[in-house]
């Protein structure tokens, strides 16, 4: 078994939470994610061959990828994300060199905290590092997004890969997904702290439902564009929307209404964070979840139970599902010093009402890609 200490570099990229701005990155909206200290770490060294050899700290599997046949690994159970990432990096014009990689994923799979983005981003950064290349984090994020779309079949936006690559310690990112302009905002929550809870429900339908939601927003855009001078759904103001909403069939109207209002909530949330108005942030977080539940319909029984239970605790001023939805993690704003009591209550309340046991993760807001030379 390869041991981490035999590698030349340690390259890591983060999982993320999204504070607010859900399902609007692919509509050209602004989102407010933050990178987490839960990371995928790739230990890497060049091996002088034409092969990328991959092993894992948590799996017995070993996979060898031929650099010239990277299209052929879509069907792999493990190693497909790495193959897709390497392929996209190469297609973008970068040199790949043969290497040995040990992958150590501390982002829980299927948690909605973007383990896949962390794997893709760290793999590309590791490949660039071992090839002696200075890389641009945004380009790494864009290639990682292509890998997710073209290789994993999830037609995702840029939020996760951007956050995974470009995160900064202690900062949220107000990311404009149309222009990729990013404003870093300190996450100073005053008398509150963020609690992350996984509802631990497997969500296998998520990818197809995700793509379905995305197509619905594209259909809504195609209709509204005939009436309005817009380049994406996120351009629409609530006033414009109230005038044009009747043009849309009911389901598309619900989806578009979520997008238009969620874009407003992000602006208000950023303002609330700048002003230190955490109670307002909590209310916006609640409204975001309610809109995902009622209009966008990407929550589900278990996440809704978890959010309801959280909101019933007096220490909690806001709770919502974060990420793509249909399962995964919630974030809750909880009074400082009461998180332990809150978690205890929440896990018990959830277990009573569902057939799953939830888990709380303890993570800091951290840097995105990090590279260390180890020998
Ligand atoms: C997933 C996608 C992101 C984003 C979120 C929903 O995490 O990868 O691009 O669309 O869902 O906000």
mmCIF file of N, CA, C and O in Angstrom, residues 277-359:
data_model
loop_
_atom_site.group_PDB
_atom_site.id
_atom_site.type_symbol
_atom_site.label_atom_id
_atom_site.label_comp_id
_atom_site.label_asym_id
_atom_site.label_seq_id
_atom_site.Cartn_x
_atom_site.Cartn_y
_atom_site.Cartn_z
ATOM 1 N N UNK A 277 -26.221 41.893 10.246
ATOM 2 C CA UNK A 277 -27.617 41.634 10.631
ATOM 3 C C UNK A 277 -27.921 40.135 10.430
ATOM 4 O O UNK A 277 -28.503 39.719 9.428
ATOM 5 N N UNK A 278 -27.503 39.339 11.388
ATOM 6 C CA UNK A 278 -27.565 37.881 11.227
ATOM 7 C C UNK A 278 -29.000 37.374 11.375
ATOM 8 O O UNK A 278 -29.376 36.358 10.783
ATOM 9 N N UNK A 279 -29.810 38.104 12.120
ATOM 10 C CA UNK A 279 -31.231 37.708 12.242
ATOM 11 C C UNK A 279 -31.896 37.784 10.863
ATOM 12 O O UNK A 279 -32.676 36.902 10.496
ATOM 13 N N UNK A 280 -31.586 38.841 10.109
ATOM 14 C CA UNK A 280 -32.152 38.956 8.757
ATOM 15 C C UNK A 280 -31.623 37.819 7.873
ATOM 16 O O UNK A 280 -32.391 37.200 7.126
ATOM 17 N N UNK A 281 -30.336 37.533 7.995
ATOM 18 C CA UNK A 281 -29.767 36.416 7.226
ATOM 19 C C UNK A 281 -30.545 35.132 7.537
ATOM 20 O O UNK A 281 -30.878 34.353 6.633
ATOM 21 N N UNK A 282 -30.856 34.916 8.801
ATOM 22 C CA UNK A 282 -31.617 33.735 9.212
ATOM 23 C C UNK A 282 -32.989 33.683 8.542
ATOM 24 O O UNK A 282 -33.416 32.638 8.048
ATOM 25 N N UNK A 283 -33.656 34.827 8.491
ATOM 26 C CA UNK A 283 -34.995 34.850 7.868
ATOM 27 C C UNK A 283 -34.891 34.558 6.367
ATOM 28 O O UNK A 283 -35.724 33.862 5.790
ATOM 29 N N UNK A 284 -33.851 35.080 5.734
ATOM 30 C CA UNK A 284 -33.675 34.844 4.294
ATOM 31 C C UNK A 284 -33.363 33.367 4.026
ATOM 32 O O UNK A 284 -33.842 32.784 3.045
ATOM 33 N N UNK A 285 -32.577 32.783 4.918
ATOM 34 C CA UNK A 285 -32.263 31.351 4.797
ATOM 35 C C UNK A 285 -33.559 30.536 4.888
ATOM 36 O O UNK A 285 -33.792 29.606 4.102
ATOM 37 N N UNK A 286 -34.424 30.899 5.807
ATOM 38 C CA UNK A 286 -35.714 30.202 5.921
ATOM 39 C C UNK A 286 -36.541 30.344 4.646
ATOM 40 O O UNK A 286 -37.104 29.375 4.138
ATOM 41 N N UNK A 287 -36.578 31.568 4.113
ATOM 42 C CA UNK A 287 -37.399 31.788 2.905
ATOM 43 C C UNK A 287 -36.817 31.014 1.726
ATOM 44 O O UNK A 287 -37.566 30.539 0.870
ATOM 45 N N UNK A 288 -35.501 30.921 1.670
ATOM 46 C CA UNK A 288 -34.869 30.174 0.582
ATOM 47 C C UNK A 288 -35.331 28.711 0.622
ATOM 48 O O UNK A 288 -35.729 28.134 -0.403
ATOM 49 N N UNK A 289 -35.311 28.123 1.813
ATOM 50 C CA UNK A 289 -35.740 26.726 1.899
ATOM 51 C C UNK A 289 -37.216 26.588 1.510
ATOM 52 O O UNK A 289 -37.586 25.662 0.769
ATOM 53 N N UNK A 290 -38.042 27.496 2.003
ATOM 54 C CA UNK A 290 -39.477 27.379 1.714
ATOM 55 C C UNK A 290 -39.728 27.453 0.210
ATOM 56 O O UNK A 290 -40.601 26.766 -0.322
ATOM 57 N N UNK A 291 -38.951 28.278 -0.465
ATOM 58 C CA UNK A 291 -39.106 28.408 -1.908
ATOM 59 C C UNK A 291 -38.609 27.144 -2.628
ATOM 60 O O UNK A 291 -39.226 26.679 -3.591
ATOM 61 N N UNK A 292 -37.522 26.567 -2.132
ATOM 62 C CA UNK A 292 -37.026 25.309 -2.720
ATOM 63 C C UNK A 292 -38.040 24.190 -2.513
ATOM 64 O O UNK A 292 -38.208 23.308 -3.344
ATOM 65 N N UNK A 293 -38.729 24.261 -1.380
ATOM 66 C CA UNK A 293 -39.728 23.231 -1.063
ATOM 67 C C UNK A 293 -41.003 23.415 -1.910
ATOM 68 O O UNK A 293 -41.472 22.483 -2.549
ATOM 69 N N UNK A 294 -41.512 24.635 -1.923
ATOM 70 C CA UNK A 294 -42.837 24.839 -2.513
ATOM 71 C C UNK A 294 -42.809 25.164 -4.004
ATOM 72 O O UNK A 294 -43.714 24.778 -4.730
ATOM 73 N N UNK A 295 -41.786 25.880 -4.447
ATOM 74 C CA UNK A 295 -41.776 26.316 -5.849
ATOM 75 C C UNK A 295 -40.809 25.495 -6.702
ATOM 76 O O UNK A 295 -41.130 25.112 -7.820
ATOM 77 N N UNK A 296 -39.622 25.256 -6.177
ATOM 78 C CA UNK A 296 -38.619 24.558 -6.987
ATOM 79 C C UNK A 296 -38.702 23.047 -6.799
ATOM 80 O O UNK A 296 -38.243 22.274 -7.630
ATOM 81 N N UNK A 297 -39.276 22.651 -5.685
ATOM 82 C CA UNK A 297 -39.536 21.243 -5.383
ATOM 83 C C UNK A 297 -38.281 20.370 -5.494
ATOM 84 O O UNK A 297 -38.259 19.370 -6.205
ATOM 85 N N UNK A 298 -37.253 20.800 -4.755
ATOM 86 C CA UNK A 298 -36.010 20.018 -4.720
ATOM 87 C C UNK A 298 -35.653 19.618 -3.288
ATOM 88 O O UNK A 298 -34.488 19.312 -3.016
ATOM 89 N N UNK A 299 -36.622 19.627 -2.382
ATOM 90 C CA UNK A 299 -36.258 19.246 -1.008
ATOM 91 C C UNK A 299 -36.632 17.775 -0.776
ATOM 92 O O UNK A 299 -35.843 16.900 -1.097
ATOM 93 N N UNK A 300 -37.791 17.500 -0.223
ATOM 94 C CA UNK A 300 -38.158 16.099 0.037
ATOM 95 C C UNK A 300 -38.501 15.935 1.509
ATOM 96 O O UNK A 300 -38.214 16.818 2.330
ATOM 97 N N UNK A 301 -39.109 14.785 1.831
ATOM 98 C CA UNK A 301 -39.627 14.573 3.183
ATOM 99 C C UNK A 301 -38.542 14.728 4.251
ATOM 100 O O UNK A 301 -38.680 15.520 5.187
ATOM 101 N N UNK A 302 -37.461 14.000 4.110
ATOM 102 C CA UNK A 302 -36.432 14.008 5.161
ATOM 103 C C UNK A 302 -35.780 15.381 5.350
ATOM 104 O O UNK A 302 -35.702 15.863 6.490
ATOM 105 N N UNK A 303 -35.341 16.034 4.261
ATOM 106 C CA UNK A 303 -34.777 17.378 4.467
ATOM 107 C C UNK A 303 -35.781 18.342 5.105
ATOM 108 O O UNK A 303 -35.405 19.151 5.951
ATOM 109 N N UNK A 304 -37.053 18.226 4.713
ATOM 110 C CA UNK A 304 -38.059 19.127 5.297
ATOM 111 C C UNK A 304 -38.245 18.856 6.788
ATOM 112 O O UNK A 304 -38.392 19.793 7.580
ATOM 113 N N UNK A 305 -38.223 17.585 7.165
ATOM 114 C CA UNK A 305 -38.339 17.242 8.596
ATOM 115 C C UNK A 305 -37.159 17.842 9.363
ATOM 116 O O UNK A 305 -37.324 18.436 10.432
ATOM 117 N N UNK A 306 -35.965 17.702 8.782
ATOM 118 C CA UNK A 306 -34.763 18.203 9.467
ATOM 119 C C UNK A 306 -34.827 19.726 9.645
ATOM 120 O O UNK A 306 -34.513 20.264 10.714
ATOM 121 N N UNK A 307 -35.262 20.397 8.597
ATOM 122 C CA UNK A 307 -35.361 21.864 8.654
ATOM 123 C C UNK A 307 -36.450 22.291 9.645
ATOM 124 O O UNK A 307 -36.239 23.190 10.468
ATOM 125 N N UNK A 308 -37.597 21.620 9.602
ATOM 126 C CA UNK A 308 -38.688 21.966 10.544
ATOM 127 C C UNK A 308 -38.227 21.782 11.985
ATOM 128 O O UNK A 308 -38.469 22.636 12.839
ATOM 129 N N UNK A 309 -37.577 20.649 12.230
ATOM 130 C CA UNK A 309 -37.131 20.364 13.597
ATOM 131 C C UNK A 309 -36.134 21.424 14.041
ATOM 132 O O UNK A 309 -36.215 21.945 15.162
ATOM 133 N N UNK A 310 -35.207 21.796 13.158
ATOM 134 C CA UNK A 310 -34.208 22.815 13.511
ATOM 135 C C UNK A 310 -34.900 24.128 13.878
ATOM 136 O O UNK A 310 -34.589 24.744 14.895
ATOM 137 N N UNK A 311 -35.864 24.509 13.060
ATOM 138 C CA UNK A 311 -36.537 25.799 13.292
ATOM 139 C C UNK A 311 -37.354 25.793 14.579
ATOM 140 O O UNK A 311 -37.647 26.851 15.133
ATOM 141 N N UNK A 312 -37.741 24.604 15.018
ATOM 142 C CA UNK A 312 -38.516 24.518 16.267
ATOM 143 C C UNK A 312 -37.665 24.708 17.505
ATOM 144 O O UNK A 312 -38.190 24.829 18.610
ATOM 145 N N UNK A 313 -36.338 24.669 17.338
ATOM 146 C CA UNK A 313 -35.472 24.847 18.513
ATOM 147 C C UNK A 313 -35.254 26.345 18.752
ATOM 148 O O UNK A 313 -34.950 27.083 17.812
ATOM 149 N N UNK A 314 -35.403 26.795 19.994
ATOM 150 C CA UNK A 314 -35.312 28.240 20.246
ATOM 151 C C UNK A 314 -33.951 28.869 19.913
ATOM 152 O O UNK A 314 -33.881 30.073 19.676
ATOM 153 N N UNK A 315 -32.897 28.061 19.834
ATOM 154 C CA UNK A 315 -31.575 28.641 19.534
ATOM 155 C C UNK A 315 -31.363 28.870 18.041
ATOM 156 O O UNK A 315 -30.376 29.480 17.632
ATOM 157 N N UNK A 316 -32.291 28.377 17.203
ATOM 158 C CA UNK A 316 -32.083 28.415 15.743
ATOM 159 C C UNK A 316 -32.871 29.574 15.119
ATOM 160 O O UNK A 316 -34.072 29.682 15.325
ATOM 161 N N UNK A 317 -32.162 30.410 14.332
ATOM 162 C CA UNK A 317 -32.864 31.538 13.690
ATOM 163 C C UNK A 317 -33.001 31.346 12.178
ATOM 164 O O UNK A 317 -33.492 32.238 11.483
ATOM 165 N N UNK A 318 -32.593 30.193 11.660
ATOM 166 C CA UNK A 318 -32.765 29.959 10.224
ATOM 167 C C UNK A 318 -32.172 28.615 9.853
ATOM 168 O O UNK A 318 -31.136 28.221 10.386
ATOM 169 N N UNK A 319 -32.863 27.903 8.963
ATOM 170 C CA UNK A 319 -32.359 26.593 8.544
ATOM 171 C C UNK A 319 -32.845 26.304 7.134
ATOM 172 O O UNK A 319 -33.984 26.622 6.786
ATOM 173 N N UNK A 320 -31.956 25.725 6.322
ATOM 174 C CA UNK A 320 -32.369 25.358 4.963
ATOM 175 C C UNK A 320 -31.488 24.246 4.410
ATOM 176 O O UNK A 320 -30.378 24.003 4.906
ATOM 177 N N UNK A 321 -32.008 23.605 3.374
ATOM 178 C CA UNK A 321 -31.226 22.592 2.663
ATOM 179 C C UNK A 321 -30.193 23.317 1.799
ATOM 180 O O UNK A 321 -30.512 24.307 1.152
ATOM 181 N N UNK A 322 -28.960 22.830 1.798
ATOM 182 C CA UNK A 322 -27.917 23.456 0.973
ATOM 183 C C UNK A 322 -27.543 22.509 -0.170
ATOM 184 O O UNK A 322 -27.621 21.289 -0.013
ATOM 185 N N UNK A 323 -27.185 23.061 -1.327
ATOM 186 C CA UNK A 323 -26.733 22.228 -2.445
ATOM 187 C C UNK A 323 -27.854 21.805 -3.375
ATOM 188 O O UNK A 323 -28.951 22.369 -3.352
ATOM 189 N N UNK A 324 -27.578 20.798 -4.179
ATOM 190 C CA UNK A 324 -28.469 20.387 -5.258
ATOM 191 C C UNK A 324 -29.833 19.884 -4.809
ATOM 192 O O UNK A 324 -30.807 19.962 -5.545
ATOM 193 N N UNK A 325 -29.916 19.338 -3.596
ATOM 194 C CA UNK A 325 -31.216 18.963 -3.050
ATOM 195 C C UNK A 325 -31.558 17.486 -3.137
ATOM 196 O O UNK A 325 -30.688 16.665 -3.441
ATOM 197 N N UNK A 326 -32.796 17.183 -2.815
ATOM 198 C CA UNK A 326 -33.333 15.805 -2.775
ATOM 199 C C UNK A 326 -32.660 14.954 -1.693
ATOM 200 O O UNK A 326 -32.698 13.729 -1.746
ATOM 201 N N UNK A 327 -32.021 15.589 -0.758
ATOM 202 C CA UNK A 327 -31.274 14.896 0.293
ATOM 203 C C UNK A 327 -30.058 15.738 0.609
ATOM 204 O O UNK A 327 -29.998 16.896 0.201
ATOM 205 N N UNK A 328 -29.116 15.183 1.344
ATOM 206 C CA UNK A 328 -27.900 15.924 1.651
ATOM 207 C C UNK A 328 -28.006 16.733 2.935
ATOM 208 O O UNK A 328 -28.711 16.343 3.859
ATOM 209 N N UNK A 329 -27.307 17.872 2.967
ATOM 210 C CA UNK A 329 -27.128 18.600 4.226
ATOM 211 C C UNK A 329 -27.995 19.843 4.345
ATOM 212 O O UNK A 329 -28.265 20.523 3.357
ATOM 213 N N UNK A 330 -28.345 20.136 5.594
ATOM 214 C CA UNK A 330 -28.950 21.433 5.902
ATOM 215 C C UNK A 330 -27.901 22.289 6.603
ATOM 216 O O UNK A 330 -26.950 21.769 7.188
ATOM 217 N N UNK A 331 -28.111 23.607 6.522
ATOM 218 C CA UNK A 331 -27.319 24.513 7.363
ATOM 219 C C UNK A 331 -28.296 25.207 8.300
ATOM 220 O O UNK A 331 -29.420 25.535 7.908
ATOM 221 N N UNK A 332 -27.876 25.422 9.525
ATOM 222 C CA UNK A 332 -28.718 26.113 10.499
ATOM 223 C C UNK A 332 -27.882 27.174 11.195
ATOM 224 O O UNK A 332 -26.715 26.932 11.528
ATOM 225 N N UNK A 333 -28.478 28.333 11.397
ATOM 226 C CA UNK A 333 -27.828 29.388 12.192
ATOM 227 C C UNK A 333 -28.303 29.237 13.624
ATOM 228 O O UNK A 333 -29.509 29.319 13.898
ATOM 229 N N UNK A 334 -27.354 29.016 14.513
ATOM 230 C CA UNK A 334 -27.685 28.646 15.893
ATOM 231 C C UNK A 334 -26.924 29.556 16.866
ATOM 232 O O UNK A 334 -25.752 29.878 16.615
ATOM 233 N N UNK A 335 -27.601 29.947 17.943
ATOM 234 C CA UNK A 335 -26.948 30.809 18.948
ATOM 235 C C UNK A 335 -25.657 30.184 19.449
ATOM 236 O O UNK A 335 -25.629 28.988 19.765
ATOM 237 N N UNK A 336 -24.601 31.012 19.503
ATOM 238 C CA UNK A 336 -23.302 30.530 19.977
ATOM 239 C C UNK A 336 -23.423 29.935 21.360
ATOM 240 O O UNK A 336 -24.170 30.443 22.197
ATOM 241 N N UNK A 337 -22.722 28.843 21.561
ATOM 242 C CA UNK A 337 -22.735 28.208 22.879
ATOM 243 C C UNK A 337 -23.883 27.214 23.039
ATOM 244 O O UNK A 337 -23.933 26.472 24.012
ATOM 245 N N UNK A 338 -24.813 27.206 22.077
ATOM 246 C CA UNK A 338 -25.945 26.282 22.201
ATOM 247 C C UNK A 338 -25.923 25.193 21.128
ATOM 248 O O UNK A 338 -26.873 24.398 21.022
ATOM 249 N N UNK A 339 -24.855 25.156 20.351
ATOM 250 C CA UNK A 339 -24.819 24.226 19.213
ATOM 251 C C UNK A 339 -24.905 22.772 19.674
ATOM 252 O O UNK A 339 -25.601 21.954 19.061
ATOM 253 N N UNK A 340 -24.233 22.468 20.763
ATOM 254 C CA UNK A 340 -24.215 21.079 21.222
ATOM 255 C C UNK A 340 -25.622 20.620 21.613
ATOM 256 O O UNK A 340 -26.079 19.555 21.191
ATOM 257 N N UNK A 341 -26.277 21.446 22.396
ATOM 258 C CA UNK A 341 -27.648 21.135 22.817
ATOM 259 C C UNK A 341 -28.583 21.055 21.595
ATOM 260 O O UNK A 341 -29.424 20.160 21.488
ATOM 261 N N UNK A 342 -28.389 21.968 20.656
ATOM 262 C CA UNK A 342 -29.197 21.998 19.436
ATOM 263 C C UNK A 342 -29.006 20.706 18.639
ATOM 264 O O UNK A 342 -29.968 20.068 18.213
ATOM 265 N N UNK A 343 -27.745 20.313 18.457
ATOM 266 C CA UNK A 343 -27.453 19.109 17.669
ATOM 267 C C UNK A 343 -28.080 17.874 18.311
ATOM 268 O O UNK A 343 -28.688 17.044 17.633
ATOM 269 N N UNK A 344 -27.945 17.793 19.588
ATOM 270 C CA UNK A 344 -28.484 16.663 20.322
ATOM 271 C C UNK A 344 -29.999 16.560 20.122
ATOM 272 O O UNK A 344 -30.545 15.510 19.769
ATOM 273 N N UNK A 345 -30.653 17.692 20.283
ATOM 274 C CA UNK A 345 -32.105 17.748 20.098
ATOM 275 C C UNK A 345 -32.473 17.385 18.659
ATOM 276 O O UNK A 345 -33.373 16.592 18.395
ATOM 277 N N UNK A 346 -31.730 17.977 17.693
ATOM 278 C CA UNK A 346 -32.069 17.822 16.271
ATOM 279 C C UNK A 346 -31.950 16.357 15.829
ATOM 280 O O UNK A 346 -32.845 15.821 15.172
ATOM 281 N N UNK A 347 -30.861 15.711 16.220
ATOM 282 C CA UNK A 347 -30.640 14.325 15.801
ATOM 283 C C UNK A 347 -31.731 13.427 16.366
ATOM 284 O O UNK A 347 -32.240 12.531 15.671
ATOM 285 N N UNK A 348 -32.133 13.698 17.592
ATOM 286 C CA UNK A 348 -33.193 12.865 18.201
ATOM 287 C C UNK A 348 -34.543 13.139 17.535
ATOM 288 O O UNK A 348 -35.286 12.210 17.205
ATOM 289 N N UNK A 349 -34.860 14.402 17.337
ATOM 290 C CA UNK A 349 -36.162 14.762 16.728
ATOM 291 C C UNK A 349 -36.267 14.153 15.329
ATOM 292 O O UNK A 349 -37.310 13.643 14.930
ATOM 293 N N UNK A 350 -35.169 14.181 14.589
ATOM 294 C CA UNK A 350 -35.157 13.658 13.216
ATOM 295 C C UNK A 350 -35.322 12.137 13.213
ATOM 296 O O UNK A 350 -36.105 11.591 12.426
ATOM 297 N N UNK A 351 -34.608 11.474 14.119
ATOM 298 C CA UNK A 351 -34.683 10.007 14.171
ATOM 299 C C UNK A 351 -36.100 9.556 14.553
ATOM 300 O O UNK A 351 -36.563 8.507 14.100
ATOM 301 N N UNK A 352 -36.781 10.337 15.368
ATOM 302 C CA UNK A 352 -38.161 9.977 15.754
ATOM 303 C C UNK A 352 -39.116 10.053 14.568
ATOM 304 O O UNK A 352 -40.033 9.277 14.455
ATOM 305 N N UNK A 353 -38.858 10.988 13.666
ATOM 306 C CA UNK A 353 -39.843 11.228 12.597
ATOM 307 C C UNK A 353 -39.465 10.613 11.252
ATOM 308 O O UNK A 353 -40.257 10.672 10.292
ATOM 309 N N UNK A 354 -38.269 10.058 11.114
ATOM 310 C CA UNK A 354 -37.869 9.441 9.834
ATOM 311 C C UNK A 354 -37.213 8.090 10.132
ATOM 312 O O UNK A 354 -36.992 7.740 11.293
ATOM 313 N N UNK A 355 -36.863 7.369 9.070
ATOM 314 C CA UNK A 355 -36.182 6.098 9.321
ATOM 315 C C UNK A 355 -34.663 6.236 9.134
ATOM 316 O O UNK A 355 -33.976 5.260 8.854
ATOM 317 N N UNK A 356 -34.150 7.451 9.240
ATOM 318 C CA UNK A 356 -32.703 7.665 9.091
ATOM 319 C C UNK A 356 -32.132 8.322 10.346
ATOM 320 O O UNK A 356 -32.863 8.941 11.110
ATOM 321 N N UNK A 357 -30.815 8.184 10.497
ATOM 322 C CA UNK A 357 -30.108 8.911 11.551
ATOM 323 C C UNK A 357 -29.277 10.011 10.913
ATOM 324 O O UNK A 357 -28.465 9.733 10.024
ATOM 325 N N UNK A 358 -29.502 11.228 11.334
ATOM 326 C CA UNK A 358 -28.734 12.347 10.785
ATOM 327 C C UNK A 358 -27.370 12.438 11.474
ATOM 328 O O UNK A 358 -27.153 11.825 12.522
ATOM 329 N N UNK A 359 -26.462 13.202 10.851
ATOM 330 C CA UNK A 359 -25.114 13.395 11.406
ATOM 331 C C UNK A 359 -24.760 14.874 11.281
ATOM 332 O O UNK A 359 -25.085 15.493 10.271
#
